[in-house]
Amino acid sequence: MSRELLDRSPDLQQLENDGYEVRVVGGCVVVGHVPYVTKDKEVRFGTLAADLTAAGDMAIKPASHVGLFAGEEPCDATGRPLTAVVIGSVDRQILDAPERWWQFSSKPTPDGYPDYYELFTAYIAILGGHAQAIDPTATARTFRPVVGEPEDIFQFRNTATSRAGVEAATNTLRLDAVAIIGLGGTGGYILDFLAKTPIRSIHLWDGDAFLQHNAFRSPGAASVEQLHERPTKVGYLAEQYSRMHRGIVTHPAPMTSETLTELNNMAFVFIAIDDSAAKTPILDHLEEQQIPFIDVGMGIEQTDEKALTGLVRTTLSTDRPGSRERARANISTTGNDDAGQYGTNIQIAELNAFNAALAVIQFKRTLGFYIDLDNHDSSTFALDSNRILNTGPMESSE
């Protein structure tokens, strides 16, 4: 549980001070040991929850008046279901495992509840009133200490996941360590997307300085003062994204044969470097260590009409049958992926971002966050036709 969130939210602090077992779990406010009545007219204890609406490290007015309850179907003192307030059920993974949660709807005013204290005490009164008719000692105010959740990897609560109800899918992304090799334009956007996931640590490898041209194809907006300081790419990006994610780890050096063993503990690796020849030892090592990876690359050139054209490629390599071989066939290890205008024309940030988005989508498909029906390994986007060609174990398709 976030101590700061409780201390800076008067409504949550009041719940705690009144003896309720309140905590914050996965973007939800949760109160445990709430008495209720089952259909057999037995008094039991369940859990109430509500999606957290926050501004930074402070809870604000709940966006919804709907509450969630984990337990058997709640009933009144005679064993009849509370159909007046229970509007259905939904499967959510708020606590340790997916559970069925009953949805409560009791709206006191058109504007809903002013804060979480009013929301929780209203629903606790509805449930507990029937329970106390059977057992007058039944109470949610236990004044017992609450064991908090493990320290969150984010600097502030991820309420987007709970609001969408996709906790189970998000949990597939809880890897211990992921690496990004190369923090130019595409690598920077890969970091931008990964920084919004619950990966425990994100390791950044790049030995270059963050210069003026980098600012025009990297995420965010650098200031003149920052450019004057000539920070490393990994240092500059880590400073930006550590404001959100606690696990950014910098390695201000290129990946070499002497440092390859530092990848051994990675659950996944992204390769976003434009020196194709330098990829060979990295690919060899990752294959030897059976570490899945994605390599990205672009080839952009200027036509006679002065317009830009080219390809944006994303290639996945895993231990699935044939995947390593197909990846090697798609990844160039000679010459330079950044042929033509990519090395000089800086106005292609949208292609960097698109390349990164394709890579992270493929990464999430591999982990089960997104449905993966065809197990394609590689995708190539053609700028001139606006088409994506997918290749893999199935026949090539668009």
mmCIF file of C-alpha atoms in Angstrom:
data_model
loop_
_atom_site.group_PDB
_atom_site.id
_atom_site.type_symbol
_atom_site.label_atom_id
_atom_site.label_comp_id
_atom_site.label_asym_id
_atom_site.label_seq_id
_atom_site.Cartn_x
_atom_site.Cartn_y
_atom_site.Cartn_z
ATOM 1 C CA MET A 1 0.000 0.000 0.000
ATOM 2 C CA SER A 2 1.166 3.502 -0.700
ATOM 3 C CA ARG A 3 1.707 5.215 2.630
ATOM 4 C CA GLU A 4 1.872 8.549 0.847
ATOM 5 C CA LEU A 5 -1.477 7.964 -0.844
ATOM 6 C CA LEU A 6 -3.169 7.236 2.476
ATOM 7 C CA ASP A 7 -1.487 10.073 4.312
ATOM 8 C CA ARG A 8 -2.365 12.633 1.637
ATOM 9 C CA SER A 9 -5.964 11.488 1.080
ATOM 10 C CA PRO A 10 -8.197 12.614 3.968
ATOM 11 C CA ASP A 11 -11.024 10.246 3.010
ATOM 12 C CA LEU A 12 -8.758 7.169 2.946
ATOM 13 C CA GLN A 13 -7.051 8.271 6.134
ATOM 14 C CA GLN A 14 -10.439 8.640 7.807
ATOM 15 C CA LEU A 15 -11.339 5.085 6.834
ATOM 16 C CA GLU A 16 -8.086 3.888 8.373
ATOM 17 C CA ASN A 17 -8.527 6.016 11.493
ATOM 18 C CA ASP A 18 -12.049 4.624 11.976
ATOM 19 C CA GLY A 19 -10.646 1.115 12.101
ATOM 20 C CA TYR A 20 -11.457 -0.155 8.604
ATOM 21 C CA GLU A 21 -8.945 -2.477 6.946
ATOM 22 C CA VAL A 22 -8.227 -0.199 3.993
ATOM 23 C CA ARG A 23 -5.456 -0.542 1.448
ATOM 24 C CA VAL A 24 -4.719 0.253 -2.186
ATOM 25 C CA VAL A 25 -4.225 -2.730 -4.480
ATOM 26 C CA GLY A 26 -3.586 -2.585 -8.218
ATOM 27 C CA GLY A 27 -5.313 0.740 -8.762
ATOM 28 C CA CYS A 28 -8.274 -0.005 -6.474
ATOM 29 C CA VAL A 29 -9.203 1.049 -2.956
ATOM 30 C CA VAL A 30 -9.993 -2.104 -0.984
ATOM 31 C CA VAL A 31 -11.611 -2.612 2.430
ATOM 32 C CA GLY A 32 -11.484 -6.087 3.948
ATOM 33 C CA HIS A 33 -13.435 -7.923 6.662
ATOM 34 C CA VAL A 34 -16.825 -6.517 5.644
ATOM 35 C CA PRO A 35 -19.696 -8.475 7.277
ATOM 36 C CA TYR A 36 -22.571 -9.679 5.101
ATOM 37 C CA VAL A 37 -25.306 -12.343 5.044
ATOM 38 C CA THR A 38 -25.355 -15.407 2.776
ATOM 39 C CA LYS A 39 -28.454 -17.080 1.300
ATOM 40 C CA ASP A 40 -28.253 -19.534 4.244
ATOM 41 C CA LYS A 41 -28.616 -16.571 6.625
ATOM 42 C CA GLU A 42 -25.053 -16.974 7.837
ATOM 43 C CA VAL A 43 -22.842 -13.983 8.678
ATOM 44 C CA ARG A 44 -19.570 -14.033 6.788
ATOM 45 C CA PHE A 45 -16.922 -11.525 5.811
ATOM 46 C CA GLY A 46 -15.986 -10.318 2.329
ATOM 47 C CA THR A 47 -14.088 -7.571 0.581
ATOM 48 C CA LEU A 48 -15.318 -4.267 -0.840
ATOM 49 C CA ALA A 49 -13.432 -2.473 -3.599
ATOM 50 C CA ALA A 50 -13.762 0.581 -5.817
ATOM 51 C CA ASP A 51 -11.642 1.805 -8.716
ATOM 52 C CA LEU A 52 -9.223 4.485 -7.551
ATOM 53 C CA THR A 53 -9.452 7.947 -9.054
ATOM 54 C CA ALA A 54 -6.328 9.901 -8.135
ATOM 55 C CA ALA A 55 -4.428 13.053 -8.914
ATOM 56 C CA GLY A 56 -0.777 12.204 -8.386
ATOM 57 C CA ASP A 57 -0.457 10.747 -4.887
ATOM 58 C CA MET A 58 -3.899 11.869 -3.619
ATOM 59 C CA ALA A 59 -7.289 10.221 -4.022
ATOM 60 C CA ILE A 60 -9.939 12.532 -5.422
ATOM 61 C CA LYS A 61 -13.715 12.250 -5.939
ATOM 62 C CA PRO A 62 -14.564 8.731 -7.238
ATOM 63 C CA ALA A 63 -15.269 8.744 -10.949
ATOM 64 C CA SER A 64 -17.954 6.097 -10.444
ATOM 65 C CA HIS A 65 -20.473 5.378 -7.685
ATOM 66 C CA VAL A 66 -20.256 1.623 -8.403
ATOM 67 C CA GLY A 67 -18.713 -0.608 -5.735
ATOM 68 C CA LEU A 68 -17.398 -4.172 -6.036
ATOM 69 C CA PHE A 69 -17.844 -6.969 -3.513
ATOM 70 C CA ALA A 70 -15.973 -10.299 -3.327
ATOM 71 C CA GLY A 71 -17.789 -13.060 -1.480
ATOM 72 C CA GLU A 72 -20.933 -15.104 -1.881
ATOM 73 C CA GLU A 73 -24.032 -13.386 -3.222
ATOM 74 C CA PRO A 74 -24.952 -10.864 -0.504
ATOM 75 C CA CYS A 75 -28.421 -11.164 1.001
ATOM 76 C CA ASP A 76 -30.618 -9.522 3.598
ATOM 77 C CA ALA A 77 -31.219 -10.965 7.057
ATOM 78 C CA THR A 78 -33.885 -13.322 5.678
ATOM 79 C CA GLY A 79 -31.560 -14.769 3.024
ATOM 80 C CA ARG A 80 -33.037 -12.896 0.063
ATOM 81 C CA PRO A 81 -30.524 -11.440 -2.472
ATOM 82 C CA LEU A 82 -29.977 -7.697 -2.296
ATOM 83 C CA THR A 83 -31.381 -7.107 -5.771
ATOM 84 C CA ALA A 84 -32.064 -3.451 -4.998
ATOM 85 C CA VAL A 85 -28.341 -2.657 -4.959
ATOM 86 C CA VAL A 86 -26.640 -5.611 -6.685
ATOM 87 C CA ILE A 87 -26.726 -4.973 -10.429
ATOM 88 C CA GLY A 88 -24.687 -7.934 -11.638
ATOM 89 C CA SER A 89 -21.225 -9.462 -11.387
ATOM 90 C CA VAL A 90 -17.908 -9.190 -13.159
ATOM 91 C CA ASP A 91 -14.665 -11.175 -13.170
ATOM 92 C CA ARG A 92 -11.733 -9.038 -12.015
ATOM 93 C CA GLN A 93 -8.226 -9.789 -10.769
ATOM 94 C CA ILE A 94 -7.836 -7.191 -8.047
ATOM 95 C CA LEU A 95 -6.348 -9.376 -5.333
ATOM 96 C CA ASP A 96 -4.075 -12.417 -5.783
ATOM 97 C CA ALA A 97 -6.245 -14.330 -8.249
ATOM 98 C CA PRO A 98 -9.187 -13.680 -10.548
ATOM 99 C CA GLU A 99 -12.444 -13.559 -8.602
ATOM 100 C CA ARG A 100 -16.103 -12.921 -9.196
ATOM 101 C CA TRP A 101 -17.051 -9.498 -7.898
ATOM 102 C CA TRP A 102 -20.631 -8.388 -7.296
ATOM 103 C CA GLN A 103 -21.339 -4.908 -8.612
ATOM 104 C CA PHE A 104 -23.133 -2.524 -6.238
ATOM 105 C CA SER A 105 -25.056 0.520 -7.370
ATOM 106 C CA SER A 106 -26.606 2.841 -4.835
ATOM 107 C CA LYS A 107 -26.333 6.445 -5.973
ATOM 108 C CA PRO A 108 -27.078 8.960 -3.195
ATOM 109 C CA THR A 109 -27.163 11.992 -5.508
ATOM 110 C CA PRO A 110 -26.849 12.578 -9.262
ATOM 111 C CA ASP A 111 -23.197 13.468 -8.619
ATOM 112 C CA GLY A 112 -22.446 10.182 -6.859
ATOM 113 C CA TYR A 113 -20.251 10.042 -3.758
ATOM 114 C CA PRO A 114 -18.089 13.026 -2.795
ATOM 115 C CA ASP A 115 -15.214 10.821 -1.580
ATOM 116 C CA TYR A 116 -14.199 7.243 -0.796
ATOM 117 C CA TYR A 117 -15.148 7.501 2.866
ATOM 118 C CA GLU A 118 -18.772 8.186 1.943
ATOM 119 C CA LEU A 119 -18.762 5.468 -0.749
ATOM 120 C CA PHE A 120 -17.365 2.706 1.441
ATOM 121 C CA THR A 121 -19.281 3.524 4.599
ATOM 122 C CA ALA A 122 -22.536 3.609 2.588
ATOM 123 C CA TYR A 123 -22.013 0.127 1.154
ATOM 124 C CA ILE A 124 -20.655 -1.239 4.439
ATOM 125 C CA ALA A 125 -23.792 0.043 6.175
ATOM 126 C CA ILE A 126 -26.006 -1.740 3.639
ATOM 127 C CA LEU A 127 -24.176 -5.059 4.022
ATOM 128 C CA GLY A 128 -23.364 -4.762 7.709
ATOM 129 C CA GLY A 129 -26.853 -3.677 8.716
ATOM 130 C CA HIS A 130 -28.304 -7.016 7.639
ATOM 131 C CA ALA A 131 -25.392 -8.889 9.232
ATOM 132 C CA GLN A 132 -25.826 -7.086 12.553
ATOM 133 C CA ALA A 133 -29.506 -8.027 12.596
ATOM 134 C CA ILE A 134 -28.267 -11.602 13.017
ATOM 135 C CA ASP A 135 -25.005 -10.948 14.880
ATOM 136 C CA PRO A 136 -24.806 -7.535 16.603
ATOM 137 C CA THR A 137 -21.035 -7.966 17.063
ATOM 138 C CA ALA A 138 -20.315 -8.202 13.331
ATOM 139 C CA THR A 139 -18.294 -5.169 12.242
ATOM 140 C CA ALA A 140 -15.858 -4.033 9.583
ATOM 141 C CA ARG A 141 -14.109 -1.746 12.066
ATOM 142 C CA THR A 142 -11.489 -4.183 13.356
ATOM 143 C CA PHE A 143 -8.650 -1.672 13.992
ATOM 144 C CA ARG A 144 -6.267 -4.424 12.911
ATOM 145 C CA PRO A 145 -3.010 -3.498 11.130
ATOM 146 C CA VAL A 146 -3.133 -4.102 7.373
ATOM 147 C CA VAL A 147 -0.208 -5.685 5.567
ATOM 148 C CA GLY A 148 0.499 -3.546 2.528
ATOM 149 C CA GLU A 149 1.059 -4.728 -1.034
ATOM 150 C CA PRO A 150 4.655 -5.014 -2.331
ATOM 151 C CA GLU A 151 6.250 -1.731 -3.311
ATOM 152 C CA ASP A 152 4.838 -0.621 -6.634
ATOM 153 C CA ILE A 153 7.236 -0.205 -9.525
ATOM 154 C CA PHE A 154 5.477 3.023 -10.489
ATOM 155 C CA GLN A 155 6.006 6.363 -8.794
ATOM 156 C CA PHE A 156 2.220 6.761 -8.651
ATOM 157 C CA ARG A 157 -0.768 4.464 -8.965
ATOM 158 C CA ASN A 158 -1.624 2.858 -12.289
ATOM 159 C CA THR A 159 -5.350 3.553 -12.280
ATOM 160 C CA ALA A 160 -5.721 2.973 -16.044
ATOM 161 C CA THR A 161 -5.536 -0.806 -15.590
ATOM 162 C CA SER A 162 -8.219 -0.967 -12.912
ATOM 163 C CA ARG A 163 -10.514 1.446 -14.739
ATOM 164 C CA ALA A 164 -10.424 -0.863 -17.779
ATOM 165 C CA GLY A 165 -10.655 -4.054 -15.712
ATOM 166 C CA VAL A 166 -7.635 -5.682 -17.430
ATOM 167 C CA GLU A 167 -5.614 -6.654 -14.350
ATOM 168 C CA ALA A 168 -5.197 -10.301 -15.425
ATOM 169 C CA ALA A 169 -3.804 -9.333 -18.840
ATOM 170 C CA THR A 170 -1.507 -6.718 -17.291
ATOM 171 C CA ASN A 171 -0.089 -9.305 -14.890
ATOM 172 C CA THR A 172 1.402 -11.183 -17.866
ATOM 173 C CA LEU A 173 3.812 -8.250 -18.232
ATOM 174 C CA ARG A 174 5.304 -8.567 -14.730
ATOM 175 C CA LEU A 175 8.769 -9.633 -15.879
ATOM 176 C CA ASP A 176 11.852 -9.226 -13.709
ATOM 177 C CA ALA A 177 14.135 -7.599 -16.280
ATOM 178 C CA VAL A 178 13.976 -6.429 -19.900
ATOM 179 C CA ALA A 179 16.775 -4.795 -21.919
ATOM 180 C CA ILE A 180 16.773 -2.211 -24.710
ATOM 181 C CA ILE A 181 20.013 -2.092 -26.705
ATOM 182 C CA GLY A 182 20.186 1.207 -28.564
ATOM 183 C CA LEU A 183 18.330 4.309 -27.393
ATOM 184 C CA GLY A 184 18.091 6.296 -30.601
ATOM 185 C CA GLY A 185 14.698 7.250 -31.950
ATOM 186 C CA THR A 186 13.064 3.805 -32.015
ATOM 187 C CA GLY A 187 14.711 2.616 -28.799
ATOM 188 C CA GLY A 188 13.507 5.732 -26.995
ATOM 189 C CA TYR A 189 9.920 5.062 -27.997
ATOM 190 C CA ILE A 190 10.242 1.413 -26.936
ATOM 191 C CA LEU A 191 11.226 2.739 -23.506
ATOM 192 C CA ASP A 192 8.244 5.108 -23.546
ATOM 193 C CA PHE A 193 5.859 2.183 -24.038
ATOM 194 C CA LEU A 194 7.605 -0.201 -21.621
ATOM 195 C CA ALA A 195 7.706 2.448 -18.886
ATOM 196 C CA LYS A 196 3.910 2.117 -18.674
ATOM 197 C CA THR A 197 4.148 -1.624 -17.906
ATOM 198 C CA PRO A 198 4.882 -3.372 -14.557
ATOM 199 C CA ILE A 199 8.263 -4.753 -15.665
ATOM 200 C CA ARG A 200 10.443 -4.761 -12.545
ATOM 201 C CA SER A 201 13.583 -3.350 -14.206
ATOM 202 C CA ILE A 202 14.221 -1.896 -17.671
ATOM 203 C CA HIS A 203 17.915 -1.864 -18.628
ATOM 204 C CA LEU A 204 19.170 0.673 -21.173
ATOM 205 C CA TRP A 205 22.395 0.159 -23.175
ATOM 206 C CA ASP A 206 23.814 2.966 -25.338
ATOM 207 C CA GLY A 207 27.136 4.791 -25.207
ATOM 208 C CA ASP A 208 26.228 7.831 -27.303
ATOM 209 C CA ALA A 209 25.481 11.385 -26.214
ATOM 210 C CA PHE A 210 22.010 12.860 -26.610
ATOM 211 C CA LEU A 211 22.551 15.569 -29.225
ATOM 212 C CA GLN A 212 20.408 18.122 -30.995
ATOM 213 C CA HIS A 213 19.387 15.849 -33.885
ATOM 214 C CA ASN A 214 18.337 13.156 -31.404
ATOM 215 C CA ALA A 215 15.827 15.540 -29.874
ATOM 216 C CA PHE A 216 13.843 15.618 -33.123
ATOM 217 C CA ARG A 217 13.268 11.872 -33.328
ATOM 218 C CA SER A 218 12.990 10.901 -29.679
ATOM 219 C CA PRO A 219 9.918 10.982 -27.430
ATOM 220 C CA GLY A 220 9.277 14.049 -25.321
ATOM 221 C CA ALA A 221 10.759 17.506 -25.719
ATOM 222 C CA ALA A 222 14.307 18.364 -24.729
ATOM 223 C CA SER A 223 15.241 21.867 -23.628
ATOM 224 C CA VAL A 224 18.174 23.907 -24.893
ATOM 225 C CA GLU A 225 19.683 23.723 -21.411
ATOM 226 C CA GLN A 226 19.568 19.932 -21.469
ATOM 227 C CA LEU A 227 21.226 19.805 -24.877
ATOM 228 C CA HIS A 228 23.989 22.126 -23.652
ATOM 229 C CA GLU A 229 24.790 19.577 -20.940
ATOM 230 C CA ARG A 230 25.371 16.831 -23.562
ATOM 231 C CA PRO A 231 23.900 14.028 -21.456
ATOM 232 C CA THR A 232 24.175 10.419 -22.529
ATOM 233 C CA LYS A 233 21.122 9.060 -24.282
ATOM 234 C CA VAL A 234 20.450 6.610 -21.471
ATOM 235 C CA GLY A 235 20.977 9.281 -18.833
ATOM 236 C CA TYR A 236 18.630 11.745 -20.513
ATOM 237 C CA LEU A 237 15.868 9.174 -21.069
ATOM 238 C CA ALA A 238 16.256 7.640 -17.616
ATOM 239 C CA GLU A 239 15.780 11.062 -16.047
ATOM 240 C CA GLN A 240 12.538 11.515 -17.972
ATOM 241 C CA TYR A 241 11.033 8.084 -17.372
ATOM 242 C CA SER A 242 12.196 7.608 -13.800
ATOM 243 C CA ARG A 243 9.568 10.204 -12.940
ATOM 244 C CA MET A 244 7.066 7.446 -13.652
ATOM 245 C CA HIS A 245 8.888 4.094 -13.384
ATOM 246 C CA ARG A 246 11.213 3.245 -10.500
ATOM 247 C CA GLY A 247 13.121 0.482 -12.294
ATOM 248 C CA ILE A 248 15.044 2.265 -15.064
ATOM 249 C CA VAL A 249 18.674 1.031 -15.049
ATOM 250 C CA THR A 250 21.284 2.780 -17.215
ATOM 251 C CA HIS A 251 24.358 1.313 -18.933
ATOM 252 C CA PRO A 252 26.044 4.277 -20.709
ATOM 253 C CA ALA A 253 28.127 2.083 -23.021
ATOM 254 C CA PRO A 254 27.598 0.088 -26.209
ATOM 255 C CA MET A 255 26.934 -3.620 -25.967
ATOM 256 C CA THR A 256 30.188 -5.470 -26.698
ATOM 257 C CA SER A 257 31.434 -9.044 -26.514
ATOM 258 C CA GLU A 258 32.816 -8.236 -23.048
ATOM 259 C CA THR A 259 29.434 -7.154 -21.687
ATOM 260 C CA LEU A 260 27.155 -9.734 -23.344
ATOM 261 C CA THR A 261 26.923 -11.794 -20.154
ATOM 262 C CA GLU A 262 25.045 -8.892 -18.539
ATOM 263 C CA LEU A 263 22.091 -9.929 -20.697
ATOM 264 C CA ASN A 264 21.899 -13.395 -19.152
ATOM 265 C CA ASN A 265 19.291 -12.443 -16.549
ATOM 266 C CA MET A 266 17.024 -10.650 -19.018
ATOM 267 C CA ALA A 267 13.589 -12.095 -19.662
ATOM 268 C CA PHE A 268 13.409 -10.267 -23.006
ATOM 269 C CA VAL A 269 15.657 -8.032 -25.113
ATOM 270 C CA PHE A 270 14.899 -5.328 -27.691
ATOM 271 C CA ILE A 271 17.647 -4.589 -30.249
ATOM 272 C CA ALA A 272 17.384 -1.112 -31.776
ATOM 273 C CA ILE A 273 20.823 -0.364 -33.195
ATOM 274 C CA ASP A 274 21.662 0.740 -36.739
ATOM 275 C CA ASP A 275 25.082 -0.977 -36.915
ATOM 276 C CA SER A 276 24.018 -4.241 -38.522
ATOM 277 C CA ALA A 277 27.435 -5.895 -38.211
ATOM 278 C CA ALA A 278 27.444 -5.264 -34.451
ATOM 279 C CA LYS A 279 24.264 -7.333 -34.112
ATOM 280 C CA THR A 280 25.906 -10.702 -34.874
ATOM 281 C CA PRO A 281 27.529 -11.343 -31.446
ATOM 282 C CA ILE A 282 24.385 -10.116 -29.704
ATOM 283 C CA LEU A 283 22.149 -12.453 -31.713
ATOM 284 C CA ASP A 284 24.533 -15.360 -31.164
ATOM 285 C CA HIS A 285 24.576 -14.830 -27.417
ATOM 286 C CA LEU A 286 20.823 -14.391 -27.017
ATOM 287 C CA GLU A 287 20.170 -17.549 -29.016
ATOM 288 C CA GLU A 288 22.730 -19.468 -26.957
ATOM 289 C CA GLN A 289 21.092 -18.270 -23.717
ATOM 290 C CA GLN A 290 17.594 -19.005 -25.131
ATOM 291 C CA ILE A 291 16.493 -15.424 -24.476
ATOM 292 C CA PRO A 292 13.631 -14.132 -26.655
ATOM 293 C CA PHE A 293 14.287 -10.868 -28.457
ATOM 294 C CA ILE A 294 12.900 -8.437 -31.006
ATOM 295 C CA ASP A 295 15.068 -6.649 -33.555
ATOM 296 C CA VAL A 296 13.810 -3.476 -35.230
ATOM 297 C CA GLY A 297 15.045 -1.654 -38.304
ATOM 298 C CA MET A 298 14.133 0.860 -40.975
ATOM 299 C CA GLY A 299 15.343 1.554 -44.480
ATOM 300 C CA ILE A 300 14.171 4.967 -45.691
ATOM 301 C CA GLU A 301 15.219 6.706 -48.909
ATOM 302 C CA GLN A 302 14.261 9.759 -50.942
ATOM 303 C CA THR A 303 12.599 9.319 -54.327
ATOM 304 C CA ASP A 304 13.159 11.446 -57.397
ATOM 305 C CA GLU A 305 9.987 13.320 -56.425
ATOM 306 C CA LYS A 306 11.738 14.255 -53.127
ATOM 307 C CA ALA A 307 9.221 12.219 -51.117
ATOM 308 C CA LEU A 308 10.356 9.553 -48.665
ATOM 309 C CA THR A 309 9.663 5.862 -49.033
ATOM 310 C CA GLY A 310 10.933 2.679 -47.452
ATOM 311 C CA LEU A 311 10.263 -0.169 -45.026
ATOM 312 C CA VAL A 312 9.797 -0.492 -41.277
ATOM 313 C CA ARG A 313 10.660 -3.978 -39.970
ATOM 314 C CA THR A 314 9.996 -5.784 -36.695
ATOM 315 C CA THR A 315 11.392 -9.298 -36.150
ATOM 316 C CA LEU A 316 10.741 -11.616 -33.197
ATOM 317 C CA SER A 317 13.045 -14.495 -32.247
ATOM 318 C CA THR A 318 11.993 -17.116 -29.688
ATOM 319 C CA ASP A 319 12.559 -20.818 -29.071
ATOM 320 C CA ARG A 320 9.380 -21.742 -30.918
ATOM 321 C CA PRO A 321 10.168 -24.236 -33.718
ATOM 322 C CA GLY A 322 11.721 -22.436 -36.670
ATOM 323 C CA SER A 323 11.544 -18.967 -35.085
ATOM 324 C CA ARG A 324 15.295 -18.468 -34.666
ATOM 325 C CA GLU A 325 15.955 -19.447 -38.277
ATOM 326 C CA ARG A 326 13.226 -17.209 -39.654
ATOM 327 C CA ALA A 327 14.535 -14.302 -37.582
ATOM 328 C CA ARG A 328 18.074 -14.698 -38.921
ATOM 329 C CA ALA A 329 16.699 -14.654 -42.450
ATOM 330 C CA ASN A 330 14.983 -11.310 -41.785
ATOM 331 C CA ILE A 331 17.732 -9.521 -39.825
ATOM 332 C CA SER A 332 20.563 -7.967 -41.790
ATOM 333 C CA THR A 333 23.976 -8.386 -40.156
ATOM 334 C CA THR A 334 25.950 -6.657 -42.910
ATOM 335 C CA GLY A 335 25.881 -3.050 -44.060
ATOM 336 C CA ASN A 336 23.551 -0.606 -42.356
ATOM 337 C CA ASP A 337 19.786 -0.837 -41.779
ATOM 338 C CA ASP A 338 19.661 2.949 -41.782
ATOM 339 C CA ALA A 339 20.340 3.314 -45.483
ATOM 340 C CA GLY A 340 19.465 6.454 -47.388
ATOM 341 C CA GLN A 341 17.782 9.332 -45.652
ATOM 342 C CA TYR A 342 17.314 7.676 -42.252
ATOM 343 C CA GLY A 343 20.788 8.712 -41.175
ATOM 344 C CA THR A 344 20.379 12.368 -42.079
ATOM 345 C CA ASN A 345 16.680 13.308 -42.269
ATOM 346 C CA ILE A 346 15.419 13.910 -38.770
ATOM 347 C CA GLN A 347 11.742 14.430 -39.540
ATOM 348 C CA ILE A 348 10.685 10.788 -39.161
ATOM 349 C CA ALA A 349 9.824 10.546 -35.474
ATOM 350 C CA GLU A 350 6.446 9.021 -36.397
ATOM 351 C CA LEU A 351 8.230 6.098 -38.092
ATOM 352 C CA ASN A 352 10.424 5.587 -35.025
ATOM 353 C CA ALA A 353 7.320 5.560 -32.860
ATOM 354 C CA PHE A 354 5.499 3.220 -35.258
ATOM 355 C CA ASN A 355 8.453 0.829 -35.369
ATOM 356 C CA ALA A 356 8.546 0.815 -31.573
ATOM 357 C CA ALA A 357 4.779 0.321 -31.344
ATOM 358 C CA LEU A 358 4.907 -2.710 -33.650
ATOM 359 C CA ALA A 359 7.737 -4.152 -31.557
ATOM 360 C CA VAL A 360 5.979 -3.675 -28.228
ATOM 361 C CA ILE A 361 2.696 -5.035 -29.592
ATOM 362 C CA GLN A 362 4.577 -8.146 -30.762
ATOM 363 C CA PHE A 363 6.257 -8.393 -27.348
ATOM 364 C CA LYS A 364 2.875 -8.249 -25.609
ATOM 365 C CA ARG A 365 1.402 -10.797 -28.024
ATOM 366 C CA THR A 366 4.239 -13.162 -27.162
ATOM 367 C CA LEU A 367 3.486 -12.856 -23.441
ATOM 368 C CA GLY A 368 -0.271 -13.332 -23.876
ATOM 369 C CA PHE A 369 -1.376 -9.765 -23.218
ATOM 370 C CA TYR A 370 -2.797 -9.613 -26.738
ATOM 371 C CA ILE A 371 -4.388 -12.521 -28.592
ATOM 372 C CA ASP A 372 -1.922 -14.173 -30.996
ATOM 373 C CA LEU A 373 -3.815 -16.373 -33.455
ATOM 374 C CA ASP A 374 -1.167 -16.832 -36.125
ATOM 375 C CA ASN A 375 2.204 -16.779 -34.304
ATOM 376 C CA HIS A 376 3.788 -14.532 -36.917
ATOM 377 C CA ASP A 377 7.410 -13.652 -36.180
ATOM 378 C CA SER A 378 8.091 -10.718 -38.465
ATOM 379 C CA SER A 379 6.177 -7.770 -39.859
ATOM 380 C CA THR A 380 7.254 -5.303 -42.520
ATOM 381 C CA PHE A 381 5.416 -2.036 -43.123
ATOM 382 C CA ALA A 382 5.717 -0.560 -46.618
ATOM 383 C CA LEU A 383 5.470 3.208 -46.510
ATOM 384 C CA ASP A 384 4.408 3.631 -50.142
ATOM 385 C CA SER A 385 1.472 1.170 -50.010
ATOM 386 C CA ASN A 386 0.590 1.580 -46.315
ATOM 387 C CA ARG A 387 0.536 -2.212 -45.944
ATOM 388 C CA ILE A 388 1.959 -4.575 -43.373
ATOM 389 C CA LEU A 389 3.316 -7.934 -44.547
ATOM 390 C CA ASN A 390 3.395 -10.594 -41.802
ATOM 391 C CA THR A 391 5.582 -13.684 -42.063
ATOM 392 C CA GLY A 392 5.964 -16.687 -39.813
ATOM 393 C CA PRO A 393 4.915 -20.324 -39.499
ATOM 394 C CA MET A 394 1.733 -19.610 -41.479
ATOM 395 C CA GLU A 395 1.693 -18.486 -45.088
ATOM 396 C CA SER A 396 2.575 -14.833 -45.637
ATOM 397 C CA SER A 397 -0.469 -12.589 -45.318
ATOM 398 C CA GLU A 398 -1.371 -8.925 -45.194
#
